[in-house]
PDB file of N, CA and C in Angstrom:
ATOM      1  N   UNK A   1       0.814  -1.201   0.000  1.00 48.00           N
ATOM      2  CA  UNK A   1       0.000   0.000   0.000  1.00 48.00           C
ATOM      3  C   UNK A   1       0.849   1.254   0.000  1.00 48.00           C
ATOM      4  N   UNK A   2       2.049   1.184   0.621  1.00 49.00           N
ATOM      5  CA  UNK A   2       2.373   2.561   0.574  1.00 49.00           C
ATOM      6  C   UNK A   2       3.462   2.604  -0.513  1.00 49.00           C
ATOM      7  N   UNK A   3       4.017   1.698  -1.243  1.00 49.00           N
ATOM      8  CA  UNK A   3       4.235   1.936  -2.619  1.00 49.00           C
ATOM      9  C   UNK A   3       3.338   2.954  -4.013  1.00 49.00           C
ATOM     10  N   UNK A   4       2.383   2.188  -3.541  1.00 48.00           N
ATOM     11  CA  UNK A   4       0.808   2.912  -4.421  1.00 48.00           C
ATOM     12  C   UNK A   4       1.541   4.177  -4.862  1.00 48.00           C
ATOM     13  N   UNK A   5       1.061   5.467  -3.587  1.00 50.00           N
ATOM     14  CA  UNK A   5       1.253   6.347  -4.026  1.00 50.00           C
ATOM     15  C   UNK A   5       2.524   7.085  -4.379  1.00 50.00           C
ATOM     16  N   UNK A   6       3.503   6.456  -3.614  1.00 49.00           N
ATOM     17  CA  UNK A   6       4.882   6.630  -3.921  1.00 49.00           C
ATOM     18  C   UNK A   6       4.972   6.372  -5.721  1.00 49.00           C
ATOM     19  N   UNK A   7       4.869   5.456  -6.276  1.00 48.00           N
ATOM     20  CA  UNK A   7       4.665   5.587  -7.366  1.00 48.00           C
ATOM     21  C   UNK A   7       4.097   6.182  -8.102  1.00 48.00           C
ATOM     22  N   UNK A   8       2.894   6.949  -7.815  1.00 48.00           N
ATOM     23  CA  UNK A   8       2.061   7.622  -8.631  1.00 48.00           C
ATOM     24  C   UNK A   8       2.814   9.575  -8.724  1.00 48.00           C
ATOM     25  N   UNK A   9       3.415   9.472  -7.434  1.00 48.00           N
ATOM     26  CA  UNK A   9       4.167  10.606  -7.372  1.00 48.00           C
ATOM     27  C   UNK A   9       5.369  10.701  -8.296  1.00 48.00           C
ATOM     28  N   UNK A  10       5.899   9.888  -8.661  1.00 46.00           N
ATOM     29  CA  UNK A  10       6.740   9.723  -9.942  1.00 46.00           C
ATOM     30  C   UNK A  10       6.755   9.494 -10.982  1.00 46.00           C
ATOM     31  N   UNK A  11       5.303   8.794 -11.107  1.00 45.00           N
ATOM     32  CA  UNK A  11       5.063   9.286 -12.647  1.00 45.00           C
ATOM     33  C   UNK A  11       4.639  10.470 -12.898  1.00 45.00           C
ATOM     34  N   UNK A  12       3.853  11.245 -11.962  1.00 45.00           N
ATOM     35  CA  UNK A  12       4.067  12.615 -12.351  1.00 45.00           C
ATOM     36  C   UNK A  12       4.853  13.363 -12.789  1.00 45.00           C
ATOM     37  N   UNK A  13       5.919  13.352 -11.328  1.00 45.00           N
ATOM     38  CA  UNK A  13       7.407  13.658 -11.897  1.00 45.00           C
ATOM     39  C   UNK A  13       8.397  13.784 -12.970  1.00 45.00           C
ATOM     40  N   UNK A  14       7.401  12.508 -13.547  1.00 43.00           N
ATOM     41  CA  UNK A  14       8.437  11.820 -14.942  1.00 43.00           C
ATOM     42  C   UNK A  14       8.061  12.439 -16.027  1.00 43.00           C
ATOM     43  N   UNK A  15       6.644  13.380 -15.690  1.00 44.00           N
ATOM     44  CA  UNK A  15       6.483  13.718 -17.170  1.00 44.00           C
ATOM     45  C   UNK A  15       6.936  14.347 -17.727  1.00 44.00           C
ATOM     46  N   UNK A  16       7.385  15.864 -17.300  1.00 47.00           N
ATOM     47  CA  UNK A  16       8.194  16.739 -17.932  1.00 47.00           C
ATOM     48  C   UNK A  16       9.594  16.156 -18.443  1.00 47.00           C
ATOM     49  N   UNK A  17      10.264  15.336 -17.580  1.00 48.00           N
ATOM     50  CA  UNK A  17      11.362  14.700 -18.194  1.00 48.00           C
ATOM     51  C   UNK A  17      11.244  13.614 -19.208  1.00 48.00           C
ATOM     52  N   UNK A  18       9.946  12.748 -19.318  1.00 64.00           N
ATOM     53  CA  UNK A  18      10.013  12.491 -20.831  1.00 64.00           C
ATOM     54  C   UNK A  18       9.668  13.172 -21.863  1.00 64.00           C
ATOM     55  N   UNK A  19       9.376  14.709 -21.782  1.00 74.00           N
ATOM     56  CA  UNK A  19       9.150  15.507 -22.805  1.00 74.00           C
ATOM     57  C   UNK A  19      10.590  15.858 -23.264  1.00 74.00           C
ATOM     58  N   UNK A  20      11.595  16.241 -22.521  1.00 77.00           N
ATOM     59  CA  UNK A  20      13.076  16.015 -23.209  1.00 77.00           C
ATOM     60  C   UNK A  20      13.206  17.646 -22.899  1.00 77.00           C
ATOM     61  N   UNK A  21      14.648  17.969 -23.573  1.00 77.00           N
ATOM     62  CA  UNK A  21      14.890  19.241 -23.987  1.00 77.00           C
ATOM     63  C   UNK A  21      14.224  19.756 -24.792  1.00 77.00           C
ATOM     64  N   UNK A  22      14.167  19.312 -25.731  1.00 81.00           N
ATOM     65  CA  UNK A  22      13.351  20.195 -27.159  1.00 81.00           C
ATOM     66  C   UNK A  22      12.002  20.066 -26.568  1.00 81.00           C
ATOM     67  N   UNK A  23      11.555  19.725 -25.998  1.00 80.00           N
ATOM     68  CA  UNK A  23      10.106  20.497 -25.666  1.00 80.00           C
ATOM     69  C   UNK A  23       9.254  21.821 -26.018  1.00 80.00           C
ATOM     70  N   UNK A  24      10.458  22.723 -25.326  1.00 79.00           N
ATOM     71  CA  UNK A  24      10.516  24.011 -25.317  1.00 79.00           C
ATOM     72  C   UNK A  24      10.288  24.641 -26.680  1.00 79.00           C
ATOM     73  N   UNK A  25      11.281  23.779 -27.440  1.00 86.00           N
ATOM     74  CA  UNK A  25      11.048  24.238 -29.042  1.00 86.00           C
ATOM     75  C   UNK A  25      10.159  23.765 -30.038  1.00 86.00           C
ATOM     76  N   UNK A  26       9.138  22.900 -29.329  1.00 87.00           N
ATOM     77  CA  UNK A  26       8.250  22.346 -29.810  1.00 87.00           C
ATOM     78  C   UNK A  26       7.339  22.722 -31.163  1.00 87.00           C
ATOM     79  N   UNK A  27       6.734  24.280 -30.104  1.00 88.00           N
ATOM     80  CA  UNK A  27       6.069  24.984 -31.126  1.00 88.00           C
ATOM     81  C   UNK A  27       6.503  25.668 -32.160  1.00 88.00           C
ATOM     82  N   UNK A  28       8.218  25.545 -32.338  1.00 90.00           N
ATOM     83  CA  UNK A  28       8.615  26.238 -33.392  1.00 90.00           C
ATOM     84  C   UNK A  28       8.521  24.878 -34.586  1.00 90.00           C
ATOM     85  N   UNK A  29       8.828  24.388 -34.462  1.00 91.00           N
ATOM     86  CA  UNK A  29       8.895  23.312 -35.229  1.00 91.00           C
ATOM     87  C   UNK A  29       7.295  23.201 -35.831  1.00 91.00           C
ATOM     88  N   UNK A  30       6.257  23.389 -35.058  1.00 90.00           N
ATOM     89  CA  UNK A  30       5.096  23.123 -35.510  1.00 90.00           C
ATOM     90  C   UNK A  30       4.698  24.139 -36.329  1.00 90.00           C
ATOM     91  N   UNK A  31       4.912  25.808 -36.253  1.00 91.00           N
ATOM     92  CA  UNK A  31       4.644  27.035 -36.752  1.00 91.00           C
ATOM     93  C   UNK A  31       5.526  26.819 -38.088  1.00 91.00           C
ATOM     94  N   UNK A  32       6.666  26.564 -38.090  1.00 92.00           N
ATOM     95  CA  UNK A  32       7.169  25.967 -39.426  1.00 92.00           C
ATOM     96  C   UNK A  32       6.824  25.216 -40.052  1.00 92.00           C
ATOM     97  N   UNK A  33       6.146  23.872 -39.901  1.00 92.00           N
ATOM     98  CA  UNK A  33       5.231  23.412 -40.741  1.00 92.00           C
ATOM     99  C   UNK A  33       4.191  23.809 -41.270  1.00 92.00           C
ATOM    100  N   UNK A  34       3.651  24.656 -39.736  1.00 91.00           N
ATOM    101  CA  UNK A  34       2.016  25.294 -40.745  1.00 91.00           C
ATOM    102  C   UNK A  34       2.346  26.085 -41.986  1.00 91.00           C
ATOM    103  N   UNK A  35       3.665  27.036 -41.717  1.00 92.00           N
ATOM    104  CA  UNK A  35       3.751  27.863 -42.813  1.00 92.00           C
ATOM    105  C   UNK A  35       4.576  27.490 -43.880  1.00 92.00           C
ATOM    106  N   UNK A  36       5.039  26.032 -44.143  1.00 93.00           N
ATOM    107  CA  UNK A  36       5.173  25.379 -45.434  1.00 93.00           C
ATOM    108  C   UNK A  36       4.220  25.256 -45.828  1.00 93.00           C
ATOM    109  N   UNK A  37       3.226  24.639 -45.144  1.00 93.00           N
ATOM    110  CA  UNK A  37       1.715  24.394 -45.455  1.00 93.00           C
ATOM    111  C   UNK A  37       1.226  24.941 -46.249  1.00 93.00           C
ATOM    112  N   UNK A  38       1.107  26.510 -45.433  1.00 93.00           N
ATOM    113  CA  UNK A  38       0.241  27.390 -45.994  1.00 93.00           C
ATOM    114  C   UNK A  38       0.578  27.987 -47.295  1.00 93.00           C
ATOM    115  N   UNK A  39       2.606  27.807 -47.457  1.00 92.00           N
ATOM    116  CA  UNK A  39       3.218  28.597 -48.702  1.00 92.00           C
ATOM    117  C   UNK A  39       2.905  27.685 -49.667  1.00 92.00           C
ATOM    118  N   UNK A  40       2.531  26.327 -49.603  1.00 93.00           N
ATOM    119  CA  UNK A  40       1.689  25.127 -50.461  1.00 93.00           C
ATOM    120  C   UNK A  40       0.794  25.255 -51.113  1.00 93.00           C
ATOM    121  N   UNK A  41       0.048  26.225 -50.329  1.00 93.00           N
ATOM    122  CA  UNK A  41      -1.578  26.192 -50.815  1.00 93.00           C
ATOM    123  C   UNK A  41      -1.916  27.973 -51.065  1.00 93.00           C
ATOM    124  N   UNK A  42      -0.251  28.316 -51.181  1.00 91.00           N
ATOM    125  CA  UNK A  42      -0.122  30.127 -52.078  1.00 91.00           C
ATOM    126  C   UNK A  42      -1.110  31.070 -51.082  1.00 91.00           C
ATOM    127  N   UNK A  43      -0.804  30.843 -49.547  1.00 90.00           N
ATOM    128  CA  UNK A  43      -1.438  31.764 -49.571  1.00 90.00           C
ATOM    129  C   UNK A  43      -1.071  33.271 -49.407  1.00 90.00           C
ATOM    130  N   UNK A  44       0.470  33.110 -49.810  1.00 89.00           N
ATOM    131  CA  UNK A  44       0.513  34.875 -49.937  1.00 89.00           C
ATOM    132  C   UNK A  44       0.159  35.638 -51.127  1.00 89.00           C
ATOM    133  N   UNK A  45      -0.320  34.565 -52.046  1.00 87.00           N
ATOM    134  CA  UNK A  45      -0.958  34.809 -52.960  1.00 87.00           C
ATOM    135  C   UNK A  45      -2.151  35.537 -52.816  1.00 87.00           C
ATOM    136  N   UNK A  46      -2.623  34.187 -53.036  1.00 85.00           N
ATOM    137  CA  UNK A  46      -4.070  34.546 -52.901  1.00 85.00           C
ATOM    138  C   UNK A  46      -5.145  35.239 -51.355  1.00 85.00           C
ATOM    139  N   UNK A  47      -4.833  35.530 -49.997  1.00 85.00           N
ATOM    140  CA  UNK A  47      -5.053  35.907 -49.494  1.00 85.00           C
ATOM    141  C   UNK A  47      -4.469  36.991 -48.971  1.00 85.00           C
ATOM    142  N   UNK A  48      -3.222  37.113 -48.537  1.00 84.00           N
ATOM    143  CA  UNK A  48      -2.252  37.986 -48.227  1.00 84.00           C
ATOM    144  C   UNK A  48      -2.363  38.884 -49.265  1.00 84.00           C
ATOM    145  N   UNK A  49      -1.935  39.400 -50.005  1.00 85.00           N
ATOM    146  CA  UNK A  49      -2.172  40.556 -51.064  1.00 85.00           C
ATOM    147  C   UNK A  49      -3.711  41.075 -51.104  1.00 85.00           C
ATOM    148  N   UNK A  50      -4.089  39.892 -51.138  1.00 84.00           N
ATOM    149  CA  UNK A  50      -5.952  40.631 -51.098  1.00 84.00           C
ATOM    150  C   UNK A  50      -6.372  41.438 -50.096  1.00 84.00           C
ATOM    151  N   UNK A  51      -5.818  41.144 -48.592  1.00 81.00           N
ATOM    152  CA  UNK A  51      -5.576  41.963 -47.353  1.00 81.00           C
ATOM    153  C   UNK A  51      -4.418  42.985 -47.658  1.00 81.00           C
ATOM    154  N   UNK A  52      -3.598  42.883 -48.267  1.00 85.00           N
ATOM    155  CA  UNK A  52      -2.323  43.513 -48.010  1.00 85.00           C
ATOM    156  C   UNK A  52      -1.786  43.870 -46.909  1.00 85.00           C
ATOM    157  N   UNK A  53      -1.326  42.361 -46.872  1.00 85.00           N
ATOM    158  CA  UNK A  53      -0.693  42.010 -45.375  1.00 85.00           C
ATOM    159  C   UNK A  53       0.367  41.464 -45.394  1.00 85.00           C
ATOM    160  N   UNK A  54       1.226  41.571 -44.588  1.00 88.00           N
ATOM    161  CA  UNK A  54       2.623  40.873 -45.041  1.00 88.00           C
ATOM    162  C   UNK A  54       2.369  39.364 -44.616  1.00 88.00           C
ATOM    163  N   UNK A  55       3.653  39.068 -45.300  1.00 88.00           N
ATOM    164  CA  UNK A  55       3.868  37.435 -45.071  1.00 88.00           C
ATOM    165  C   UNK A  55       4.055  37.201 -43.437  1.00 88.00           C
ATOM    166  N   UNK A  56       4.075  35.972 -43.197  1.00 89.00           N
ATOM    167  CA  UNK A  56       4.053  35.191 -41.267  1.00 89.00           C
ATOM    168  C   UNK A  56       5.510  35.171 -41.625  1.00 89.00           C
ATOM    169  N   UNK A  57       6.011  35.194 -40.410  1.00 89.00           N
ATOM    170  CA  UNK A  57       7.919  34.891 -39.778  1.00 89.00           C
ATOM    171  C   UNK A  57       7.416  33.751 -39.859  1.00 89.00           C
ATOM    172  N   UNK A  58       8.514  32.748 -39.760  1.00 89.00           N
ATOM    173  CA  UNK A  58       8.727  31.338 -39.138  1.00 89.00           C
ATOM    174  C   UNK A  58       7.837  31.118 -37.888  1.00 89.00           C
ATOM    175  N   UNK A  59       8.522  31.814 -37.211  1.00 89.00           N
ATOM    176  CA  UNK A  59       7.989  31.772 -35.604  1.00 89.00           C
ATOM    177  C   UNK A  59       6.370  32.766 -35.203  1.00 89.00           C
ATOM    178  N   UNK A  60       5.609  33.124 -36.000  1.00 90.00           N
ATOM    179  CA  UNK A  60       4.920  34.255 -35.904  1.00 90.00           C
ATOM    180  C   UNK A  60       3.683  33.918 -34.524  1.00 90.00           C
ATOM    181  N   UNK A  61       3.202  32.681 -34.928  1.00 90.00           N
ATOM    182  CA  UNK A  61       2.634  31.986 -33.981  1.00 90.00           C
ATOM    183  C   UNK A  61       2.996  31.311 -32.526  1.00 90.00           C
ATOM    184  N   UNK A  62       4.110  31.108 -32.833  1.00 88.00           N
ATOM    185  CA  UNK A  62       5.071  30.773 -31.811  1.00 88.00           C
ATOM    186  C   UNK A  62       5.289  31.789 -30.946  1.00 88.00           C
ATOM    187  N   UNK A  63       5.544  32.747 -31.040  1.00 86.00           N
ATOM    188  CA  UNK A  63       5.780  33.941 -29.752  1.00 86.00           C
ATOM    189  C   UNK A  63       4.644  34.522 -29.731  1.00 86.00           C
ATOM    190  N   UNK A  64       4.380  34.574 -28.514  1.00 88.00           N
ATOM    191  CA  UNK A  64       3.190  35.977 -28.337  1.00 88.00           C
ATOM    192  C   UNK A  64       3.603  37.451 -28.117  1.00 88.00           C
ATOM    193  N   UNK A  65       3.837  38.108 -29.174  1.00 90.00           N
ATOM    194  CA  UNK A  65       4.368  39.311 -29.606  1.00 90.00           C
ATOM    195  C   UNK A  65       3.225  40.631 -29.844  1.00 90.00           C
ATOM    196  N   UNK A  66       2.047  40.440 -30.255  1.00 90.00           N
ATOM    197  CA  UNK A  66       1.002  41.128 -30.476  1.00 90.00           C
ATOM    198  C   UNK A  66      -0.491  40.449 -30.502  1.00 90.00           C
ATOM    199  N   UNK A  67      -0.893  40.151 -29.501  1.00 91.00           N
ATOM    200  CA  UNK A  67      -1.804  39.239 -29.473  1.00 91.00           C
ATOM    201  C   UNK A  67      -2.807  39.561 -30.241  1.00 91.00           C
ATOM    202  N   UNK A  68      -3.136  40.843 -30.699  1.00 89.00           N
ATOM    203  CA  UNK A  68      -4.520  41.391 -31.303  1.00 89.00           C
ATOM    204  C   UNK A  68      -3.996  40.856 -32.501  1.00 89.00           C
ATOM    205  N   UNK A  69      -2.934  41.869 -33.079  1.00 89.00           N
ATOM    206  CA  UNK A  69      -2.732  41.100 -34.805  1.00 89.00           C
ATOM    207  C   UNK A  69      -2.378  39.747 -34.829  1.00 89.00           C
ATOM    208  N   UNK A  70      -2.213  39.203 -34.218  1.00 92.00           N
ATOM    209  CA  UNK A  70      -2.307  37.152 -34.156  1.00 92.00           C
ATOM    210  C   UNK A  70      -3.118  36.894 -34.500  1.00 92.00           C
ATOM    211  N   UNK A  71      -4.617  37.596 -33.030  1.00 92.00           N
ATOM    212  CA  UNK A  71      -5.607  37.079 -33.901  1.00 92.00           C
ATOM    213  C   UNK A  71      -6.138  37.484 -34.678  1.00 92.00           C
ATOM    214  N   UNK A  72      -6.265  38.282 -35.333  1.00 90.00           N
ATOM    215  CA  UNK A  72      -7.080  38.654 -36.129  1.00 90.00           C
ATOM    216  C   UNK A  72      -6.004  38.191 -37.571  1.00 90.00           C
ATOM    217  N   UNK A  73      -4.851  37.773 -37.647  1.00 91.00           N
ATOM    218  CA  UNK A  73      -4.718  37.010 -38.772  1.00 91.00           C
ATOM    219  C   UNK A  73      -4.895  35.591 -38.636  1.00 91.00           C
ATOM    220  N   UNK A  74      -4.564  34.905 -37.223  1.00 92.00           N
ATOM    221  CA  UNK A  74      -5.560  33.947 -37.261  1.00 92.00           C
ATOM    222  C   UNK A  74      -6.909  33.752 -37.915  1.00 92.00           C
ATOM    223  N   UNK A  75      -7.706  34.478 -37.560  1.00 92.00           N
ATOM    224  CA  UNK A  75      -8.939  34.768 -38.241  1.00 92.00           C
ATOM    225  C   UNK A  75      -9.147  34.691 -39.694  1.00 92.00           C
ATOM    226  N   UNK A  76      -8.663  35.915 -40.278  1.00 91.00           N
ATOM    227  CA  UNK A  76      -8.228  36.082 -41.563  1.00 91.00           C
ATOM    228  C   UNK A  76      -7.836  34.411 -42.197  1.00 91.00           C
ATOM    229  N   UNK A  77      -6.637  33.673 -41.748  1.00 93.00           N
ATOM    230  CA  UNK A  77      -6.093  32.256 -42.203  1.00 93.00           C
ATOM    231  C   UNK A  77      -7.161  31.387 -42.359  1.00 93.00           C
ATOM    232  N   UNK A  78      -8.230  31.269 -40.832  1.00 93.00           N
ATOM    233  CA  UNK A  78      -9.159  30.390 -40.924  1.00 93.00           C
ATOM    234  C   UNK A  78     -10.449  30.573 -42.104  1.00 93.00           C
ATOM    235  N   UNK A  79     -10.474  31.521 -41.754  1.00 93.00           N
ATOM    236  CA  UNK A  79     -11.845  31.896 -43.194  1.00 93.00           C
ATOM    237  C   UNK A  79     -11.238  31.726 -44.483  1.00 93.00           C
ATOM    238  N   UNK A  80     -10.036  31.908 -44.708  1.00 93.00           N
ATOM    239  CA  UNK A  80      -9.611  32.024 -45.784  1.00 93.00           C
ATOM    240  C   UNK A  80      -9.461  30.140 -46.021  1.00 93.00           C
ATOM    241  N   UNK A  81      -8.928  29.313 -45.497  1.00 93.00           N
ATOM    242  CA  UNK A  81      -9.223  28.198 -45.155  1.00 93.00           C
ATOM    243  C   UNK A  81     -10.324  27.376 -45.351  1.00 93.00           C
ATOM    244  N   UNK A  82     -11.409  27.893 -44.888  1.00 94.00           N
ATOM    245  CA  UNK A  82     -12.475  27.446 -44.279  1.00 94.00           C
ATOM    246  C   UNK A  82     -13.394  27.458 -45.996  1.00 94.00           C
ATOM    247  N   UNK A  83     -13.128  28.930 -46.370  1.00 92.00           N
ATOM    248  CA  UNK A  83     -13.611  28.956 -47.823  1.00 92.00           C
ATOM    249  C   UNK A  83     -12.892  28.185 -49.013  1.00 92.00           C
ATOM    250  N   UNK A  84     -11.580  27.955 -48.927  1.00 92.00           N
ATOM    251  CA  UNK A  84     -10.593  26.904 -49.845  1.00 92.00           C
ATOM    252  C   UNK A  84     -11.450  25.463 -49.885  1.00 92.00           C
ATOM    253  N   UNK A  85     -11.829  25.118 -48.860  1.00 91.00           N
ATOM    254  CA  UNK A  85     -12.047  23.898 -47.947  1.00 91.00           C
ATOM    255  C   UNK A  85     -13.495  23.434 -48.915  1.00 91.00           C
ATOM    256  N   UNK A  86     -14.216  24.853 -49.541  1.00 91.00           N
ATOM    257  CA  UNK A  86     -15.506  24.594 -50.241  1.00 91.00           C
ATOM    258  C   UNK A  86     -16.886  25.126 -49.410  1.00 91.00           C
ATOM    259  N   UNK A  87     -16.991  25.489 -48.177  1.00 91.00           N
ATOM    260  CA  UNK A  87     -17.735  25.995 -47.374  1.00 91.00           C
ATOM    261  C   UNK A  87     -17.283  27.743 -47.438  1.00 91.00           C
ATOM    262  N   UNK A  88     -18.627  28.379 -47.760  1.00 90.00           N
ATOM    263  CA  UNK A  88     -18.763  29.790 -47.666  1.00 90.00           C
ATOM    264  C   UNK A  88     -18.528  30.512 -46.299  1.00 90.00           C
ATOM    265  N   UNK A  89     -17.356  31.462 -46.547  1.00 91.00           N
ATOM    266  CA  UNK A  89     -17.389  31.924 -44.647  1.00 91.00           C
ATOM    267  C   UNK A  89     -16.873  33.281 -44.913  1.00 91.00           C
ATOM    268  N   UNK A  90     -17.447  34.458 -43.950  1.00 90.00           N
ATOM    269  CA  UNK A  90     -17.310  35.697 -44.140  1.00 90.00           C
ATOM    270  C   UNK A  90     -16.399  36.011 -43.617  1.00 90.00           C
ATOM    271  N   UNK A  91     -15.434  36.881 -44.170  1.00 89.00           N
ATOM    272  CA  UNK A  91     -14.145  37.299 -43.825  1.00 89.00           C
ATOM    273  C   UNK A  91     -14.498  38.236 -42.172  1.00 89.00           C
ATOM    274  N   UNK A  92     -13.509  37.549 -40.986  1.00 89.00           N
ATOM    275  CA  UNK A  92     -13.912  38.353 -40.214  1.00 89.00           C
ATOM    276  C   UNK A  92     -13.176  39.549 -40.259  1.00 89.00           C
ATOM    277  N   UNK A  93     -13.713  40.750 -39.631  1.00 88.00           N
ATOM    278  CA  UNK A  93     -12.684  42.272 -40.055  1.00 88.00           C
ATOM    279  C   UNK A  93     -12.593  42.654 -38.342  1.00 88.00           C
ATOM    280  N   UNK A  94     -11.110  43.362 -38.425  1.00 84.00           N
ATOM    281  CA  UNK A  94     -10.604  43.773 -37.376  1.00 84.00           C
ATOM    282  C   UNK A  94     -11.049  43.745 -35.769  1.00 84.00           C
ATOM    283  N   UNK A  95     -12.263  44.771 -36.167  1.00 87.00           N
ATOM    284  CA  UNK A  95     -12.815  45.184 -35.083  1.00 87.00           C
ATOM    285  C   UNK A  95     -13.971  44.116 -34.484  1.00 87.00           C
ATOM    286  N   UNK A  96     -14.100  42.980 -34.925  1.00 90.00           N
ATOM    287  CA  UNK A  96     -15.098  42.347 -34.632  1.00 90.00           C
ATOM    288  C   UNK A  96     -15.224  41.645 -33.519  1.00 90.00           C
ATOM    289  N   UNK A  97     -16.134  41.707 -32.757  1.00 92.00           N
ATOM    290  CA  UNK A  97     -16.309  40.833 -30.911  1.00 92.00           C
ATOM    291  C   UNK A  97     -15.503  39.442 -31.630  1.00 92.00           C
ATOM    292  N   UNK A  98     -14.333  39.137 -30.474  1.00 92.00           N
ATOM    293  CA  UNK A  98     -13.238  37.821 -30.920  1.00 92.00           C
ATOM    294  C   UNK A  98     -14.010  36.883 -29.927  1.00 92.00           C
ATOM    295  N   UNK A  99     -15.297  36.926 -29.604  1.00 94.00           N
ATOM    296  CA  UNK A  99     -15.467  35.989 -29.034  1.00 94.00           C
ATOM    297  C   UNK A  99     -16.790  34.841 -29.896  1.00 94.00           C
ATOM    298  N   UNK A 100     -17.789  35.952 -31.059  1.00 94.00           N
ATOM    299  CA  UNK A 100     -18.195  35.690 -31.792  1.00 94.00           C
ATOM    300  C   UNK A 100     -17.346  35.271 -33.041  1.00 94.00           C
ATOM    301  N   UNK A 101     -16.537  35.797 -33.706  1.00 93.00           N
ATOM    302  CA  UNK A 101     -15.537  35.492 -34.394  1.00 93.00           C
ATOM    303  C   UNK A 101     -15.270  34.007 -34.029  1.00 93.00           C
ATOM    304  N   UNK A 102     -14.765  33.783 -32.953  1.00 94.00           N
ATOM    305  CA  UNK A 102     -14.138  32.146 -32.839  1.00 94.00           C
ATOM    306  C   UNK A 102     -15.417  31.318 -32.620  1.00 94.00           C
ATOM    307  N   UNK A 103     -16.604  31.727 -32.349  1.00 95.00           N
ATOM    308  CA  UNK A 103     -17.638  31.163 -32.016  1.00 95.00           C
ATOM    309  C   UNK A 103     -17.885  30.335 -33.924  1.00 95.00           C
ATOM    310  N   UNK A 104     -18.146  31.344 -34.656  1.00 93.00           N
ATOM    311  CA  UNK A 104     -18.370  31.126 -35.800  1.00 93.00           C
ATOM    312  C   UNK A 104     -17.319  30.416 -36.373  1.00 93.00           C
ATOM    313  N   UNK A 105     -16.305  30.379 -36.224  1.00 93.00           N
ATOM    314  CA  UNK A 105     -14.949  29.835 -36.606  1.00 93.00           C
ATOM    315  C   UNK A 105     -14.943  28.185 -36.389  1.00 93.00           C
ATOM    316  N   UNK A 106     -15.253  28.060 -34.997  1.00 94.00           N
ATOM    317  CA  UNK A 106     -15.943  26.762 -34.559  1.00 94.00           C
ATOM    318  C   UNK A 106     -16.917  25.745 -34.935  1.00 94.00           C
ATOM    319  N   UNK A 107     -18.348  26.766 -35.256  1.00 93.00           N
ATOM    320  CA  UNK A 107     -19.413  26.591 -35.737  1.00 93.00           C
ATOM    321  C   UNK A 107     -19.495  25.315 -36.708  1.00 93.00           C
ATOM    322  N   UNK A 108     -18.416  26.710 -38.049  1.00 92.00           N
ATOM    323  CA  UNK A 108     -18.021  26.174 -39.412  1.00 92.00           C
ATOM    324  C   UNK A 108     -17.131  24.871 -39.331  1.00 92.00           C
ATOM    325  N   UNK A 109     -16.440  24.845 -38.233  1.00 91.00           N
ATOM    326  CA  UNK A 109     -15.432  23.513 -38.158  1.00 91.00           C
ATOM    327  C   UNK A 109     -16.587  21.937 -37.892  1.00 91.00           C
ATOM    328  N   UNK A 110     -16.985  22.432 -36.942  1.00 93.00           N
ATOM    329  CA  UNK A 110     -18.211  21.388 -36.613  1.00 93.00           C
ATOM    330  C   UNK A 110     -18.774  20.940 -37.553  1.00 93.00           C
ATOM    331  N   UNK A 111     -19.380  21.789 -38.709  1.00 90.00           N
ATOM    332  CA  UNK A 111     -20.336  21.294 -39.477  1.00 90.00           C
ATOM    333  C   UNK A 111     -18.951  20.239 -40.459  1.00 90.00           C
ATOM    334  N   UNK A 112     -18.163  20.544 -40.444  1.00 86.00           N
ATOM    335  CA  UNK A 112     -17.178  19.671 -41.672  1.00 86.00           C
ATOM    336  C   UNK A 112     -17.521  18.045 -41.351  1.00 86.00           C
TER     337      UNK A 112
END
């Protein structure tokens, strides 16, 4: 019995250390894929210029540097997405309640 929890206290323990070093750099690695992804499917083409917006850094997602313009090119990515995808979705604009915005963002994901 008193092994039990002695053990359970170390696998806790253990988790961060089987995540490793690169952990940390996790999300860069992932923000670099999205934006091969996205340079795949042109979207500084076809969306980016239509906004006239600059291109994403590597890391753009990865740091939280300006949380408003994140999201709201978040936003921008997903609709733009969401309409590629074959489903009609209204571009959200700047100023719009971000809580309806992701509501609808959601919505549209659900129905896929």
């Amino acid at each position: 019995e008193g092994g039990g929890p002695g053990r359970r206290g170390e696998r806790n323990e253990e988790v961060p250390a089987e995540r490793g070093p690169g952990a940390a750099f996790h999300m860069f690695v992932l923000m670099e894929d999205l934006l091969d992804k996205l340079k795949l499917l042109s979207y500084e083409e076809e969306e980016l210029r239509r906004h006239n917006m600059r291109p994403l850094s590597r890391h753009y997602f990865a740091l939280p540097t300006n949380p408003g313009e994140q999201f709201f090119m978040f936003c921008t990515l997903a609709a733009w997405l969401i309409t590629k995808a074959g489903h009609p979705f209204e571009q959200p604009q700047e100023y719009d309640d971000p809580n309806a915005v992701i509501s609808n963002v959601l919505s549209e994901l659900r129905s896929f």
